[in-house]
């Protein structure tokens, strides 16, 4: 596989071992992208925050979830993630988002190498991209694959083919 999708593991009570987290990290460094959705990092007794650096996020953030209206204001309109999509991106997926517990919003202090490519107006849901030297980590804080509509299907297709489309579509400038 060229892409690993990590969909709601903590919500499914999937606790990754240190060995599994290390294997995912090694696999990404071999040039394979990672996509994570919804409760990737933490929920209840499940703590997968060791995965956070794969997505350019800190492994020390505590998380909770909140109900959201997943209408994303696109920050990087020319990003291949949003190719052939309407703006704003209105997700029909699961209407909850994993958020940092400190203030239940996503802000620049929560990033550790990633950047925001889309956020909801209240910053309770976000889509981030980490451009690592060998791979890309895409994190979606809601779960667009759950109850997905046509726009979610397009978005997920774009996320899966992100590395290929990056070769052909220019990205908007961003601050690191």
Tab-separated table of N, CA and C in Angstrom:
chain	number	residue	atom	x	y	z
A	1	UNK	N	0.842	-1.189	0.000
A	1	UNK	CA	0.000	0.000	0.000
A	1	UNK	C	0.880	1.243	0.000
A	2	UNK	N	0.439	2.272	-0.706
A	2	UNK	CA	1.158	3.538	-0.704
A	2	UNK	C	0.652	4.471	0.380
A	3	UNK	N	-0.535	4.192	0.905
A	3	UNK	CA	-1.159	5.049	1.913
A	3	UNK	C	-1.715	4.166	3.036
A	4	UNK	N	-1.486	4.586	4.262
A	4	UNK	CA	-2.090	3.914	5.411
A	4	UNK	C	-3.175	4.843	5.948
A	5	UNK	N	-4.386	4.304	6.097
A	5	UNK	CA	-5.497	5.079	6.640
A	5	UNK	C	-5.784	4.575	8.047
A	6	UNK	N	-5.728	5.479	9.000
A	6	UNK	CA	-5.984	5.159	10.400
A	6	UNK	C	-7.295	5.832	10.763
A	7	UNK	N	-8.369	5.044	10.730
A	7	UNK	CA	-9.717	5.578	10.888
A	7	UNK	C	-10.262	5.277	12.282
A	8	UNK	N	-10.382	6.321	13.122
A	8	UNK	CA	-11.055	6.223	14.408
A	8	UNK	C	-10.565	5.068	15.285
A	9	UNK	N	-9.256	4.856	15.412
A	9	UNK	CA	-8.810	3.696	16.183
A	9	UNK	C	-9.158	3.764	17.671
A	10	UNK	N	-9.004	4.919	18.289
A	10	UNK	CA	-9.303	5.010	19.722
A	10	UNK	C	-10.789	4.809	19.981
A	11	UNK	N	-11.638	5.323	19.090
A	11	UNK	CA	-13.077	5.112	19.222
A	11	UNK	C	-13.444	3.643	19.084
A	12	UNK	N	-12.633	2.916	18.328
A	12	UNK	CA	-12.827	1.480	18.184
A	12	UNK	C	-12.064	0.692	19.226
A	13	UNK	N	-11.509	1.404	20.204
A	13	UNK	CA	-10.751	0.803	21.319
A	13	UNK	C	-9.481	0.091	20.865
A	14	UNK	N	-8.881	0.575	19.758
A	14	UNK	CA	-7.633	0.004	19.257
A	14	UNK	C	-6.459	0.730	19.891
A	15	UNK	N	-5.805	0.077	20.821
A	15	UNK	CA	-4.605	0.611	21.462
A	15	UNK	C	-3.400	0.074	20.697
A	16	UNK	N	-2.609	0.961	20.111
A	16	UNK	CA	-1.406	0.538	19.409
A	16	UNK	C	-0.266	0.373	20.397
A	17	UNK	N	0.512	-0.666	20.201
A	17	UNK	CA	1.704	-0.872	21.029
A	17	UNK	C	2.809	0.057	20.543
A	18	UNK	N	3.838	0.224	21.351
A	18	UNK	CA	4.992	1.021	20.923
A	18	UNK	C	5.610	0.421	19.659
A	19	UNK	N	5.622	-0.898	19.574
A	19	UNK	CA	6.172	-1.567	18.400
A	19	UNK	C	5.345	-1.262	17.151
A	20	UNK	N	4.019	-1.255	17.287
A	20	UNK	CA	3.155	-0.940	16.144
A	20	UNK	C	3.307	0.519	15.719
A	21	UNK	N	3.416	1.425	16.681
A	21	UNK	CA	3.622	2.840	16.363
A	21	UNK	C	4.961	3.024	15.659
A	22	UNK	N	5.980	2.335	16.135
A	22	UNK	CA	7.292	2.401	15.501
A	22	UNK	C	7.235	1.845	14.081
A	23	UNK	N	6.500	0.747	13.876
A	23	UNK	CA	6.373	0.164	12.535
A	23	UNK	C	5.662	1.125	11.587
A	24	UNK	N	4.595	1.798	12.059
A	24	UNK	CA	3.903	2.792	11.227
A	24	UNK	C	4.831	3.954	10.891
A	25	UNK	N	5.603	4.397	11.853
A	25	UNK	CA	6.557	5.494	11.621
A	25	UNK	C	7.612	5.086	10.602
A	26	UNK	N	8.149	3.881	10.751
A	26	UNK	CA	9.145	3.393	9.789
A	26	UNK	C	8.545	3.292	8.390
A	27	UNK	N	7.329	2.782	8.315
A	27	UNK	CA	6.658	2.628	7.021
A	27	UNK	C	6.455	3.989	6.353
A	28	UNK	N	6.059	4.993	7.131
A	28	UNK	CA	5.896	6.350	6.588
A	28	UNK	C	7.236	6.876	6.090
A	29	UNK	N	8.283	6.694	6.872
A	29	UNK	CA	9.608	7.184	6.468
A	29	UNK	C	10.131	6.487	5.215
A	30	UNK	N	9.534	5.335	4.873
A	30	UNK	CA	9.890	4.654	3.630
A	30	UNK	C	9.176	5.273	2.429
A	31	UNK	N	8.353	6.302	2.670
A	31	UNK	CA	7.705	7.012	1.575
A	31	UNK	C	6.227	6.752	1.423
A	32	UNK	N	5.565	6.282	2.467
A	32	UNK	CA	4.143	5.989	2.415
A	32	UNK	C	3.360	7.017	3.227
A	33	UNK	N	2.377	7.627	2.609
A	33	UNK	CA	1.569	8.641	3.298
A	33	UNK	C	0.684	8.005	4.359
A	34	UNK	N	0.300	8.830	5.346
A	34	UNK	CA	-0.631	8.401	6.380
A	34	UNK	C	-1.800	9.375	6.421
A	35	UNK	N	-2.982	8.823	6.604
A	35	UNK	CA	-4.204	9.608	6.758
A	35	UNK	C	-4.836	9.159	8.062
A	36	UNK	N	-5.188	10.107	8.912
A	36	UNK	CA	-5.847	9.781	10.169
A	36	UNK	C	-7.131	10.554	10.313
A	37	UNK	N	-8.180	9.881	10.806
A	37	UNK	CA	-9.470	10.542	10.990
A	37	UNK	C	-9.998	10.336	12.400
A	38	UNK	N	-10.699	11.337	12.876
A	38	UNK	CA	-11.439	11.382	14.131
A	38	UNK	C	-10.591	10.987	15.335
A	39	UNK	N	-10.954	9.972	16.073
A	39	UNK	CA	-10.289	9.645	17.335
A	39	UNK	C	-9.008	8.852	17.107
A	40	UNK	N	-8.056	9.486	16.445
A	40	UNK	CA	-6.784	8.832	16.155
A	40	UNK	C	-5.951	8.703	17.422
A	41	UNK	N	-5.929	9.730	18.247
A	41	UNK	CA	-4.907	9.829	19.277
A	41	UNK	C	-5.316	9.382	20.675
A	42	UNK	N	-6.549	9.647	21.068
A	42	UNK	CA	-6.893	9.376	22.454
A	42	UNK	C	-8.401	9.343	22.636
A	43	UNK	N	-8.860	8.376	23.430
A	43	UNK	CA	-10.273	8.316	23.809
A	43	UNK	C	-10.398	7.343	24.976
A	44	UNK	N	-10.992	7.798	26.064
A	44	UNK	CA	-11.140	6.937	27.229
A	44	UNK	C	-9.784	6.429	27.681
A	45	UNK	N	-9.661	5.123	27.816
A	45	UNK	CA	-8.410	4.497	28.255
A	45	UNK	C	-7.414	4.289	27.115
A	46	UNK	N	-7.844	4.513	25.884
A	46	UNK	CA	-6.974	4.293	24.728
A	46	UNK	C	-6.109	5.529	24.509
A	47	UNK	N	-4.812	5.323	24.473
A	47	UNK	CA	-3.867	6.430	24.289
A	47	UNK	C	-2.910	6.090	23.147
A	48	UNK	N	-3.189	6.655	21.985
A	48	UNK	CA	-2.348	6.472	20.796
A	48	UNK	C	-1.629	7.766	20.422
A	49	UNK	N	-1.378	8.615	21.416
A	49	UNK	CA	-0.744	9.898	21.106
A	49	UNK	C	0.657	9.746	20.542
A	50	UNK	N	1.238	8.572	20.645
A	50	UNK	CA	2.524	8.310	20.006
A	50	UNK	C	2.448	8.404	18.491
A	51	UNK	N	1.224	8.341	17.946
A	51	UNK	CA	1.026	8.515	16.501
A	51	UNK	C	1.067	9.985	16.083
A	52	UNK	N	0.859	10.898	17.005
A	52	UNK	CA	0.726	12.325	16.682
A	52	UNK	C	1.899	12.887	15.869
A	53	UNK	N	3.151	12.546	16.194
A	53	UNK	CA	4.251	13.093	15.381
A	53	UNK	C	4.182	12.709	13.903
A	54	UNK	N	3.542	11.583	13.572
A	54	UNK	CA	3.360	11.221	12.155
A	54	UNK	C	2.566	12.279	11.405
A	55	UNK	N	1.752	13.030	12.148
A	55	UNK	CA	0.876	14.040	11.557
A	55	UNK	C	1.345	15.463	11.862
A	56	UNK	N	2.569	15.600	12.391
A	56	UNK	CA	3.094	16.927	12.703
A	56	UNK	C	2.406	17.567	13.894
A	57	UNK	N	1.952	16.740	14.839
A	57	UNK	CA	1.304	17.222	16.054
A	57	UNK	C	2.089	16.717	17.257
A	58	UNK	N	1.935	17.387	18.381
A	58	UNK	CA	2.640	17.008	19.600
A	58	UNK	C	2.013	15.755	20.209
A	59	UNK	N	2.846	14.906	20.774
A	59	UNK	CA	2.351	13.692	21.424
A	59	UNK	C	1.939	13.942	22.866
A	60	UNK	N	1.988	15.195	23.322
A	60	UNK	CA	1.645	15.496	24.717
A	60	UNK	C	0.282	16.163	24.883
A	61	UNK	N	-0.413	16.421	23.799
A	61	UNK	CA	-1.733	17.058	23.871
A	61	UNK	C	-2.750	16.044	24.393
A	62	UNK	N	-3.598	16.467	25.316
A	62	UNK	CA	-4.737	15.656	25.737
A	62	UNK	C	-5.924	16.032	24.872
A	63	UNK	N	-6.779	15.035	24.547
A	63	UNK	CA	-7.876	15.241	23.610
A	63	UNK	C	-9.229	14.883	24.211
A	64	UNK	N	-10.252	15.478	23.639
A	64	UNK	CA	-11.633	15.116	23.889
A	64	UNK	C	-12.353	15.185	22.543
A	65	UNK	N	-13.659	14.991	22.545
A	65	UNK	CA	-14.403	15.167	21.295
A	65	UNK	C	-15.587	16.084	21.551
A	66	UNK	N	-15.991	16.773	20.503
A	66	UNK	CA	-17.116	17.702	20.568
A	66	UNK	C	-17.997	17.494	19.342
A	67	UNK	N	-19.267	17.832	19.484
A	67	UNK	CA	-20.190	17.821	18.354
A	67	UNK	C	-19.879	19.044	17.497
A	68	UNK	N	-19.801	18.852	16.180
A	68	UNK	CA	-19.493	19.952	15.263
A	68	UNK	C	-20.418	19.915	14.055
A	69	UNK	N	-20.467	21.035	13.379
A	69	UNK	CA	-21.030	21.101	12.034
A	69	UNK	C	-19.808	21.123	11.120
A	70	UNK	N	-19.484	19.998	10.467
A	70	UNK	CA	-18.226	19.920	9.722
A	70	UNK	C	-18.261	20.629	8.367
A	71	UNK	N	-18.360	21.951	8.438
A	71	UNK	CA	-18.262	22.795	7.251
A	71	UNK	C	-16.911	23.493	7.324
A	72	UNK	N	-16.004	23.079	6.447
A	72	UNK	CA	-14.621	23.534	6.500
A	72	UNK	C	-14.387	24.722	5.574
A	73	UNK	N	-13.872	25.806	6.145
A	73	UNK	CA	-13.385	26.919	5.342
A	73	UNK	C	-12.012	26.515	4.826
A	74	UNK	N	-11.865	26.476	3.522
A	74	UNK	CA	-10.626	26.025	2.903
A	74	UNK	C	-9.601	27.149	2.981
A	75	UNK	N	-8.469	26.859	3.582
A	75	UNK	CA	-7.384	27.839	3.734
A	75	UNK	C	-6.455	27.786	2.525
A	76	UNK	N	-6.182	26.594	2.028
A	76	UNK	CA	-5.316	26.409	0.854
A	76	UNK	C	-6.167	25.928	-0.323
A	77	UNK	N	-6.788	26.868	-0.987
A	77	UNK	CA	-7.737	26.532	-2.057
A	77	UNK	C	-7.088	25.768	-3.211
A	78	UNK	N	-5.807	25.955	-3.450
A	78	UNK	CA	-5.154	25.260	-4.556
A	78	UNK	C	-4.560	23.923	-4.142
A	79	UNK	N	-4.745	23.526	-2.899
A	79	UNK	CA	-4.245	22.233	-2.457
A	79	UNK	C	-4.949	21.115	-3.215
A	80	UNK	N	-4.212	20.079	-3.605
A	80	UNK	CA	-4.827	18.940	-4.272
A	80	UNK	C	-5.895	18.250	-3.412
A	81	UNK	N	-5.886	18.470	-2.120
A	81	UNK	CA	-6.927	17.889	-1.265
A	81	UNK	C	-8.315	18.381	-1.651
A	82	UNK	N	-8.385	19.577	-2.221
A	82	UNK	CA	-9.679	20.187	-2.525
A	82	UNK	C	-9.940	20.298	-4.026
A	83	UNK	N	-9.189	19.544	-4.827
A	83	UNK	CA	-9.380	19.559	-6.280
A	83	UNK	C	-10.787	19.080	-6.634
A	84	UNK	N	-11.430	19.814	-7.504
A	84	UNK	CA	-12.777	19.474	-7.992
A	84	UNK	C	-13.824	19.432	-6.884
A	85	UNK	N	-13.618	20.257	-5.864
A	85	UNK	CA	-14.561	20.312	-4.751
A	85	UNK	C	-15.086	21.724	-4.572
A	86	UNK	N	-16.258	21.814	-3.965
A	86	UNK	CA	-16.839	23.110	-3.642
A	86	UNK	C	-16.131	23.690	-2.415
A	87	UNK	N	-16.167	24.992	-2.305
A	87	UNK	CA	-15.649	25.665	-1.126
A	87	UNK	C	-16.764	26.538	-0.564
A	88	UNK	N	-17.108	26.384	0.699
A	88	UNK	CA	-16.456	25.552	1.692
A	88	UNK	C	-16.729	24.070	1.452
A	89	UNK	N	-15.875	23.243	2.061
A	89	UNK	CA	-16.057	21.794	2.010
A	89	UNK	C	-17.027	21.425	3.127
A	90	UNK	N	-18.206	20.945	2.754
A	90	UNK	CA	-19.233	20.549	3.712
A	90	UNK	C	-19.218	19.030	3.806
A	91	UNK	N	-18.740	18.534	4.932
A	91	UNK	CA	-18.667	17.096	5.142
A	91	UNK	C	-20.007	16.562	5.629
A	92	UNK	N	-20.404	15.437	5.071
A	92	UNK	CA	-21.595	14.728	5.546
A	92	UNK	C	-21.206	13.630	6.525
A	93	UNK	N	-19.911	13.561	6.820
A	93	UNK	CA	-19.411	12.529	7.714
A	93	UNK	C	-19.822	12.763	9.153
A	94	UNK	N	-19.272	11.955	10.029
A	94	UNK	CA	-19.605	11.978	11.442
A	94	UNK	C	-19.429	13.386	11.999
A	95	UNK	N	-20.470	13.893	12.650
A	95	UNK	CA	-20.501	15.291	13.091
A	95	UNK	C	-19.934	15.458	14.489
A	96	UNK	N	-18.773	14.846	14.717
A	96	UNK	CA	-17.996	15.091	15.926
A	96	UNK	C	-16.555	15.284	15.503
A	97	UNK	N	-15.795	15.927	16.372
A	97	UNK	CA	-14.402	16.206	16.076
A	97	UNK	C	-13.549	15.944	17.308
A	98	UNK	N	-12.358	15.386	17.081
A	98	UNK	CA	-11.391	15.275	18.161
A	98	UNK	C	-10.692	16.625	18.271
A	99	UNK	N	-10.654	17.172	19.492
A	99	UNK	CA	-10.060	18.492	19.722
A	99	UNK	C	-9.131	18.429	20.929
A	100	UNK	N	-8.141	19.326	20.975
A	100	UNK	CA	-7.322	19.428	22.180
A	100	UNK	C	-8.194	19.798	23.381
A	101	UNK	N	-7.948	19.156	24.490
A	101	UNK	CA	-8.746	19.347	25.688
A	101	UNK	C	-8.571	20.736	26.291
A	102	UNK	N	-7.426	21.380	26.071
A	102	UNK	CA	-7.136	22.653	26.739
A	102	UNK	C	-8.185	23.722	26.491
A	103	UNK	N	-8.629	23.874	25.237
A	103	UNK	CA	-9.648	24.893	24.956
A	103	UNK	C	-10.676	24.434	23.926
A	104	UNK	N	-10.654	23.144	23.591
A	104	UNK	CA	-11.608	22.532	22.653
A	104	UNK	C	-11.636	23.214	21.293
A	105	UNK	N	-10.500	23.779	20.885
A	105	UNK	CA	-10.356	24.329	19.542
A	105	UNK	C	-8.964	23.994	19.023
A	106	UNK	N	-8.843	24.069	17.707
A	106	UNK	CA	-7.552	23.874	17.053
A	106	UNK	C	-6.927	25.235	16.755
A	107	UNK	N	-5.684	25.426	17.203
A	107	UNK	CA	-4.964	26.667	16.910
A	107	UNK	C	-3.505	26.329	16.624
A	108	UNK	N	-2.743	27.348	16.254
A	108	UNK	CA	-1.346	27.134	15.855
A	108	UNK	C	-0.508	26.491	16.955
A	109	UNK	N	-0.860	26.691	18.223
A	109	UNK	CA	-0.106	26.099	19.325
A	109	UNK	C	-0.213	24.572	19.344
A	110	UNK	N	-1.202	24.022	18.652
A	110	UNK	CA	-1.405	22.576	18.630
A	110	UNK	C	-0.576	21.892	17.540
A	111	UNK	N	0.040	22.683	16.676
A	111	UNK	CA	0.805	22.135	15.559
A	111	UNK	C	2.269	21.962	15.943
A	112	UNK	N	2.882	20.946	15.382
A	112	UNK	CA	4.304	20.707	15.583
A	112	UNK	C	4.909	20.275	14.247
A	113	UNK	N	4.807	21.179	13.264
A	113	UNK	CA	5.303	20.898	11.920
A	113	UNK	C	4.194	20.804	10.885
A	114	UNK	N	2.986	20.527	11.325
A	114	UNK	CA	1.846	20.474	10.397
A	114	UNK	C	1.356	21.892	10.126
A	115	UNK	N	0.443	22.005	9.176
A	115	UNK	CA	-0.202	23.280	8.896
A	115	UNK	C	-1.690	23.027	8.662
A	116	UNK	N	-2.489	24.035	8.918
A	116	UNK	CA	-3.917	23.937	8.656
A	116	UNK	C	-4.163	24.174	7.172
A	117	UNK	N	-4.963	23.310	6.565
A	117	UNK	CA	-5.394	23.537	5.190
A	117	UNK	C	-6.884	23.848	5.145
A	118	UNK	N	-7.610	23.533	6.233
A	118	UNK	CA	-9.032	23.870	6.349
A	118	UNK	C	-9.430	23.803	7.825
A	119	UNK	N	-10.365	24.670	8.203
A	119	UNK	CA	-10.883	24.680	9.573
A	119	UNK	C	-12.338	25.117	9.532
A	120	UNK	N	-13.095	24.692	10.547
A	120	UNK	CA	-14.445	25.209	10.694
A	120	UNK	C	-14.355	26.611	11.276
A	121	UNK	N	-15.411	27.392	11.140
A	121	UNK	CA	-15.404	28.779	11.611
A	121	UNK	C	-15.118	28.875	13.100
A	122	UNK	N	-15.560	27.877	13.871
A	122	UNK	CA	-15.331	27.898	15.326
A	122	UNK	C	-14.029	27.194	15.722
A	123	UNK	N	-13.257	26.738	14.759
A	123	UNK	CA	-11.973	26.049	14.966
A	123	UNK	C	-12.094	24.759	15.771
A	124	UNK	N	-13.279	24.181	15.802
A	124	UNK	CA	-13.438	22.918	16.523
A	124	UNK	C	-13.193	21.701	15.632
A	125	UNK	N	-13.080	21.900	14.361
A	125	UNK	CA	-12.691	20.831	13.437
A	125	UNK	C	-11.654	21.413	12.486
A	126	UNK	N	-10.712	20.567	12.097
A	126	UNK	CA	-9.625	21.042	11.247
A	126	UNK	C	-9.113	19.906	10.375
A	127	UNK	N	-8.474	20.309	9.293
A	127	UNK	CA	-7.742	19.380	8.443
A	127	UNK	C	-6.320	19.920	8.380
A	128	UNK	N	-5.367	19.062	8.725
A	128	UNK	CA	-3.968	19.484	8.714
A	128	UNK	C	-3.176	18.602	7.754
A	129	UNK	N	-2.066	19.161	7.293
A	129	UNK	CA	-1.132	18.415	6.453
A	129	UNK	C	0.259	18.604	7.039
A	130	UNK	N	0.954	17.493	7.162
A	130	UNK	CA	2.360	17.500	7.551
A	130	UNK	C	3.163	17.057	6.339
A	131	UNK	N	4.065	17.918	5.884
A	131	UNK	CA	4.933	17.598	4.755
A	131	UNK	C	6.271	17.123	5.295
A	132	UNK	N	6.359	15.834	5.576
A	132	UNK	CA	7.616	15.272	6.045
A	132	UNK	C	8.579	15.106	4.884
A	133	UNK	N	9.832	14.842	5.183
A	133	UNK	CA	10.811	14.684	4.108
A	133	UNK	C	10.506	13.505	3.178
A	134	UNK	N	9.878	12.451	3.712
A	134	UNK	CA	9.627	11.260	2.908
A	134	UNK	C	8.153	10.985	2.655
A	135	UNK	N	7.257	11.619	3.386
A	135	UNK	CA	5.835	11.287	3.306
A	135	UNK	C	5.002	12.500	3.709
A	136	UNK	N	3.679	12.362	3.533
A	136	UNK	CA	2.727	13.382	3.969
A	136	UNK	C	1.790	12.751	4.987
A	137	UNK	N	1.515	13.487	6.050
A	137	UNK	CA	0.546	13.058	7.051
A	137	UNK	C	-0.668	13.976	6.983
A	138	UNK	N	-1.828	13.415	6.713
A	138	UNK	CA	-3.060	14.193	6.604
A	138	UNK	C	-3.963	13.799	7.764
A	139	UNK	N	-4.369	14.797	8.539
A	139	UNK	CA	-5.219	14.536	9.701
A	139	UNK	C	-6.538	15.277	9.529
A	140	UNK	N	-7.627	14.541	9.652
A	140	UNK	CA	-8.973	15.098	9.567
A	140	UNK	C	-9.624	14.841	10.914
A	141	UNK	N	-10.055	15.887	11.603
A	141	UNK	CA	-10.513	15.709	12.980
A	141	UNK	C	-11.922	15.147	13.096
A	142	UNK	N	-12.714	15.208	12.014
A	142	UNK	CA	-13.991	14.502	12.042
A	142	UNK	C	-13.790	13.185	11.279
A	143	UNK	N	-14.857	12.495	10.935
A	143	UNK	CA	-14.741	11.209	10.250
A	143	UNK	C	-15.540	11.267	8.950
A	144	UNK	N	-14.922	11.811	7.876
A	144	UNK	CA	-15.653	11.981	6.622
A	144	UNK	C	-16.071	10.657	5.981
A	145	UNK	N	-15.432	9.563	6.357
A	145	UNK	CA	-15.779	8.269	5.770
A	145	UNK	C	-17.032	7.646	6.385
A	146	UNK	N	-17.513	8.191	7.491
A	146	UNK	CA	-18.689	7.661	8.174
A	146	UNK	C	-19.918	8.438	7.725
A	147	UNK	N	-20.802	7.802	6.976
A	147	UNK	CA	-21.978	8.494	6.436
A	147	UNK	C	-21.616	9.430	5.307
A	148	UNK	N	-20.548	9.103	4.614
A	148	UNK	CA	-19.966	9.995	3.615
A	148	UNK	C	-20.916	10.340	2.480
A	149	UNK	N	-20.849	11.600	2.079
A	149	UNK	CA	-21.543	12.071	0.892
A	149	UNK	C	-20.558	12.171	-0.260
A	150	UNK	N	-21.028	12.674	-1.374
A	150	UNK	CA	-20.206	12.783	-2.574
A	150	UNK	C	-18.965	13.638	-2.342
A	151	UNK	N	-19.108	14.760	-1.635
A	151	UNK	CA	-17.943	15.618	-1.374
A	151	UNK	C	-16.930	14.904	-0.488
A	152	UNK	N	-17.409	14.125	0.472
A	152	UNK	CA	-16.492	13.356	1.328
A	152	UNK	C	-15.749	12.306	0.508
A	153	UNK	N	-16.462	11.651	-0.395
A	153	UNK	CA	-15.810	10.661	-1.253
A	153	UNK	C	-14.730	11.311	-2.102
A	154	UNK	N	-15.021	12.490	-2.654
A	154	UNK	CA	-14.028	13.218	-3.455
A	154	UNK	C	-12.839	13.610	-2.581
A	155	UNK	N	-13.126	14.129	-1.389
A	155	UNK	CA	-12.051	14.537	-0.491
A	155	UNK	C	-11.155	13.347	-0.138
A	156	UNK	N	-11.747	12.217	0.222
A	156	UNK	CA	-10.956	11.040	0.587
A	156	UNK	C	-10.150	10.529	-0.601
A	157	UNK	N	-10.731	10.551	-1.786
A	157	UNK	CA	-9.985	10.187	-2.997
A	157	UNK	C	-8.778	11.120	-3.154
A	158	UNK	N	-9.021	12.420	-3.009
A	158	UNK	CA	-7.936	13.392	-3.131
A	158	UNK	C	-6.863	13.149	-2.072
A	159	UNK	N	-7.275	12.802	-0.843
A	159	UNK	CA	-6.309	12.546	0.227
A	159	UNK	C	-5.468	11.311	-0.095
A	160	UNK	N	-6.107	10.272	-0.597
A	160	UNK	CA	-5.384	9.038	-0.918
A	160	UNK	C	-4.393	9.265	-2.056
A	161	UNK	N	-4.750	10.080	-3.014
A	161	UNK	CA	-3.880	10.329	-4.175
A	161	UNK	C	-3.049	11.602	-4.008
A	162	UNK	N	-2.952	12.116	-2.809
A	162	UNK	CA	-2.320	13.404	-2.524
A	162	UNK	C	-0.912	13.522	-3.100
A	163	UNK	N	-0.060	12.535	-2.888
A	163	UNK	CA	1.320	12.637	-3.382
A	163	UNK	C	1.375	12.721	-4.888
A	164	UNK	N	0.551	11.966	-5.553
A	164	UNK	CA	0.534	11.988	-7.021
A	164	UNK	C	0.029	13.338	-7.506
A	165	UNK	N	-1.080	13.828	-6.922
A	165	UNK	CA	-1.644	15.090	-7.395
A	165	UNK	C	-0.747	16.268	-7.054
A	166	UNK	N	0.049	16.165	-6.006
A	166	UNK	CA	0.985	17.252	-5.672
A	166	UNK	C	1.977	17.484	-6.799
A	167	UNK	N	2.262	16.456	-7.560
A	167	UNK	CA	3.215	16.600	-8.665
A	167	UNK	C	2.648	17.445	-9.795
A	168	UNK	N	1.319	17.526	-9.887
A	168	UNK	CA	0.697	18.156	-11.032
A	168	UNK	C	-0.056	19.437	-10.716
A	169	UNK	N	-0.376	19.659	-9.443
A	169	UNK	CA	-1.119	20.859	-9.067
A	169	UNK	C	-0.279	21.705	-8.133
A	170	UNK	N	-0.150	22.993	-8.393
A	170	UNK	CA	0.654	23.826	-7.492
A	170	UNK	C	-0.063	24.015	-6.157
A	171	UNK	N	0.718	24.095	-5.097
A	171	UNK	CA	0.163	24.388	-3.766
A	171	UNK	C	0.209	25.862	-3.517
A	172	UNK	N	-0.747	26.328	-2.730
A	172	UNK	CA	-0.727	27.720	-2.309
A	172	UNK	C	0.420	27.907	-1.322
A	173	UNK	N	1.056	29.075	-1.322
A	173	UNK	CA	2.112	29.306	-0.348
A	173	UNK	C	1.557	29.228	1.072
A	174	UNK	N	2.365	28.788	1.982
A	174	UNK	CA	1.957	28.694	3.376
A	174	UNK	C	3.130	29.031	4.277
A	175	UNK	N	2.800	29.371	5.495
A	175	UNK	CA	3.827	29.655	6.491
A	175	UNK	C	4.107	28.392	7.280
A	176	UNK	N	5.367	28.132	7.533
A	176	UNK	CA	5.745	26.942	8.319
A	176	UNK	C	5.925	27.340	9.762
